[in-house]
Short mmCIF file of C-alpha atoms in Angstrom, two decimals:
data_model
loop_
_atom_site.label_atom_id
_atom_site.label_comp_id
_atom_site.label_asym_id
_atom_site.label_seq_id
_atom_site.Cartn_x
_atom_site.Cartn_y
_atom_site.Cartn_z
CA UNK A 1488 38.83 4.81 87.24
CA UNK A 1489 40.60 1.64 88.34
CA UNK A 1490 43.83 2.75 86.64
CA UNK A 1491 43.74 6.11 88.46
CA UNK A 1492 42.99 4.42 91.78
CA UNK A 1493 45.89 2.03 91.27
CA UNK A 1494 48.20 4.97 90.52
CA UNK A 1495 46.93 6.81 93.58
CA UNK A 1496 47.53 3.79 95.81
CA UNK A 1497 51.19 4.04 94.84
CA UNK A 1498 51.55 7.83 94.92
CA UNK A 1499 49.19 8.59 97.84
CA UNK A 1500 48.36 11.90 96.15
CA UNK A 1501 44.72 11.96 97.31
CA UNK A 1502 45.84 11.45 100.91
CA UNK A 1503 48.40 14.25 100.48
CA UNK A 1504 45.74 16.62 99.11
CA UNK A 1505 43.47 15.78 102.04
CA UNK A 1506 46.25 16.35 104.57
CA UNK A 1507 47.10 19.71 102.98
CA UNK A 1508 43.45 20.78 103.02
CA UNK A 1509 43.08 19.84 106.69
CA UNK A 1510 46.27 21.69 107.60
CA UNK A 1511 45.24 24.74 105.56
CA UNK A 1512 41.95 24.90 107.43
CA UNK A 1513 43.75 24.80 110.79
CA UNK A 1514 43.22 21.13 111.55
CA UNK A 1515 45.59 18.33 112.36
CA UNK A 1516 45.28 15.39 109.95
CA UNK A 1517 45.23 11.95 111.54
CA UNK A 1518 46.36 8.96 109.47
CA UNK A 1519 43.38 6.74 110.29
CA UNK A 1520 40.83 9.40 109.31
CA UNK A 1521 42.70 10.14 106.09
CA UNK A 1522 42.84 6.43 105.23
CA UNK A 1523 39.09 5.98 105.82
CA UNK A 1524 38.37 9.03 103.66
CA UNK A 1525 40.61 7.75 100.85
CA UNK A 1526 38.84 4.36 100.90
CA UNK A 1527 35.46 6.14 100.85
CA UNK A 1528 36.47 8.16 97.78
CA UNK A 1529 37.84 5.09 95.98
CA UNK A 1530 34.54 3.31 96.65
CA UNK A 1531 32.54 6.35 95.52
CA UNK A 1532 34.48 6.48 92.24
CA UNK A 1533 34.00 2.76 91.67
CA UNK A 1534 30.24 3.18 92.10
CA UNK A 1535 30.00 5.30 88.95
CA UNK A 1536 30.03 2.50 86.36
CA UNK A 1537 28.02 0.19 88.61
CA UNK A 1538 25.25 2.71 89.30
CA UNK A 1539 25.22 3.88 85.69
CA UNK A 1540 24.78 0.28 84.53
CA UNK A 1541 22.04 -0.29 87.14
CA UNK A 1542 20.24 2.87 86.00
CA UNK A 1543 20.41 1.78 82.37
CA UNK A 1544 19.20 -1.73 83.24
CA UNK A 1545 16.34 -0.38 85.38
CA UNK A 1546 15.35 2.08 82.65
CA UNK A 1547 15.39 -0.73 80.09
CA UNK A 1548 13.29 -2.94 82.39
CA UNK A 1549 10.83 -0.09 82.97
CA UNK A 1550 10.71 0.55 79.22
CA UNK A 1551 12.00 4.11 79.57
CA UNK A 1552 15.58 3.71 78.37
CA UNK A 1553 14.86 6.01 75.44
CA UNK A 1554 13.85 8.66 77.97
CA UNK A 1555 16.90 8.25 80.20
CA UNK A 1556 19.49 7.80 77.44
CA UNK A 1557 19.96 11.55 76.73
CA UNK A 1558 20.89 12.10 80.39
CA UNK A 1559 23.30 9.16 80.34
CA UNK A 1560 24.90 10.73 77.27
CA UNK A 1561 25.36 14.01 79.15
CA UNK A 1562 26.96 12.12 82.05
CA UNK A 1563 29.33 10.31 79.69
CA UNK A 1564 30.28 13.57 77.97
CA UNK A 1565 31.10 15.21 81.30
CA UNK A 1566 33.06 12.23 82.56
CA UNK A 1567 35.32 12.01 79.50
CA UNK A 1568 36.01 15.76 79.40
CA UNK A 1569 39.55 16.05 80.83
CA UNK A 1570 39.29 19.78 81.53
CA UNK A 1571 36.17 20.16 83.63
CA UNK A 1572 35.92 21.76 87.08
CA UNK A 1573 38.66 19.55 88.54
CA UNK A 1574 41.03 18.62 85.70
CA UNK A 1575 41.52 14.89 85.30
CA UNK A 1576 45.30 15.36 85.31
CA UNK A 1577 44.92 15.68 89.10
CA UNK A 1578 44.39 11.92 89.25
CA UNK A 1579 41.78 10.52 91.61
CA UNK A 1580 41.07 13.98 93.01
CA UNK A 1581 40.46 15.22 89.46
CA UNK A 1582 37.82 12.53 88.97
CA UNK A 1583 35.81 13.54 92.04
CA UNK A 1584 33.77 16.18 90.19
CA UNK A 1585 33.12 13.66 87.40
CA UNK A 1586 31.92 11.09 89.93
CA UNK A 1587 29.77 13.66 91.74
CA UNK A 1588 28.22 14.79 88.46
CA UNK A 1589 27.55 11.20 87.43
CA UNK A 1590 26.11 9.93 90.70
CA UNK A 1591 24.15 13.12 91.38
CA UNK A 1592 22.59 12.79 87.91
CA UNK A 1593 21.69 9.14 88.62
CA UNK A 1594 20.16 10.27 91.92
CA UNK A 1595 18.07 12.92 90.17
CA UNK A 1596 16.96 10.47 87.47
CA UNK A 1597 15.88 7.98 90.13
CA UNK A 1598 14.13 10.64 92.20
CA UNK A 1599 12.32 12.03 89.16
CA UNK A 1600 11.17 8.54 88.27
CA UNK A 1601 9.97 8.05 91.86
CA UNK A 1602 8.08 11.32 91.70
CA UNK A 1603 6.24 10.07 88.64
CA UNK A 1604 5.98 6.33 89.26
CA UNK A 1605 5.90 6.16 93.05
CA UNK A 1606 9.09 4.08 93.35
CA UNK A 1607 12.71 5.04 92.69
CA UNK A 1608 14.28 3.76 89.50
CA UNK A 1609 17.25 2.30 91.39
CA UNK A 1610 17.16 0.86 94.89
CA UNK A 1611 20.31 2.51 96.28
CA UNK A 1612 19.65 5.90 97.87
CA UNK A 1613 22.57 7.96 96.60
CA UNK A 1614 21.66 11.12 98.54
CA UNK A 1615 23.79 10.41 101.66
CA UNK A 1616 26.86 9.55 99.59
CA UNK A 1617 26.39 12.54 97.32
CA UNK A 1618 25.84 14.86 100.28
CA UNK A 1619 29.12 13.70 101.83
CA UNK A 1620 31.04 14.30 98.61
CA UNK A 1621 29.30 17.63 98.13
CA UNK A 1622 30.53 18.71 101.55
CA UNK A 1623 34.10 17.83 100.62
CA UNK A 1624 33.95 19.44 97.19
CA UNK A 1625 32.41 22.62 98.57
CA UNK A 1626 30.02 25.05 96.97
CA UNK A 1627 32.56 26.31 94.41
CA UNK A 1628 32.61 22.89 92.73
CA UNK A 1629 29.24 21.39 93.72
CA UNK A 1630 26.99 24.31 92.74
CA UNK A 1631 28.12 24.52 89.11
CA UNK A 1632 27.67 20.75 88.82
CA UNK A 1633 24.17 20.94 90.26
CA UNK A 1634 23.31 23.83 87.95
CA UNK A 1635 24.56 21.77 85.00
CA UNK A 1636 22.28 18.91 86.07
CA UNK A 1637 19.31 21.25 86.35
CA UNK A 1638 20.18 22.67 82.95
CA UNK A 1639 20.39 19.17 81.50
CA UNK A 1640 16.90 18.37 82.78
CA UNK A 1641 15.56 21.63 81.42
CA UNK A 1642 17.22 21.30 78.03
CA UNK A 1643 15.06 20.56 75.04
CA UNK A 1644 16.88 17.27 74.44
CA UNK A 1645 15.87 16.01 77.86
CA UNK A 1646 12.68 17.94 78.55
CA UNK A 1647 10.68 16.30 75.79
CA UNK A 1648 11.49 12.73 76.87
CA UNK A 1649 10.68 13.53 80.49
CA UNK A 1650 7.46 15.20 79.44
CA UNK A 1651 6.69 11.93 77.64
CA UNK A 1652 7.43 10.08 80.89
CA UNK A 1653 5.10 12.38 82.82
CA UNK A 1654 2.37 11.98 80.23
CA UNK A 1655 2.89 8.21 80.14
CA UNK A 1656 2.27 7.92 83.88
CA UNK A 1657 -0.58 10.42 83.86
CA UNK A 1658 -2.36 8.35 81.25
CA UNK A 1659 -1.94 5.00 83.06
#
């Protein structure tokens, strides 16, 4: 992530993509707005390892790491796949779907934990950040990611551990 951000700071390719998108939708890009958006996306990308580590640490502390680990594995698999919805060869822009998938999954994990335990697993509310990125990505990118997350939660690999979580809290 840091390497791609450093490359983008030199090439300004994310800013160029944003300017083109604004122009293509009939708008007039302004340099200050573009710069703020670029900084936001850099920050969003840099949150991925931090939030993933916080989720793992919180799951370990709550003694549910074994329940969360299959989802973390799915996130890692998606993030390292170079040919997903936005190919990684697009640089920082190509990592946006990876970041959205990762942070949306962490949001869902935390929310599911809160639904069962009464408190979120991590303290940062990712919903506003994820909603902003979702708006930029658009339905064509965001919906398949969200369906993949739903599918991950419904998969047998994940369903059994979360059923264990539900049963654990129902019994205590």
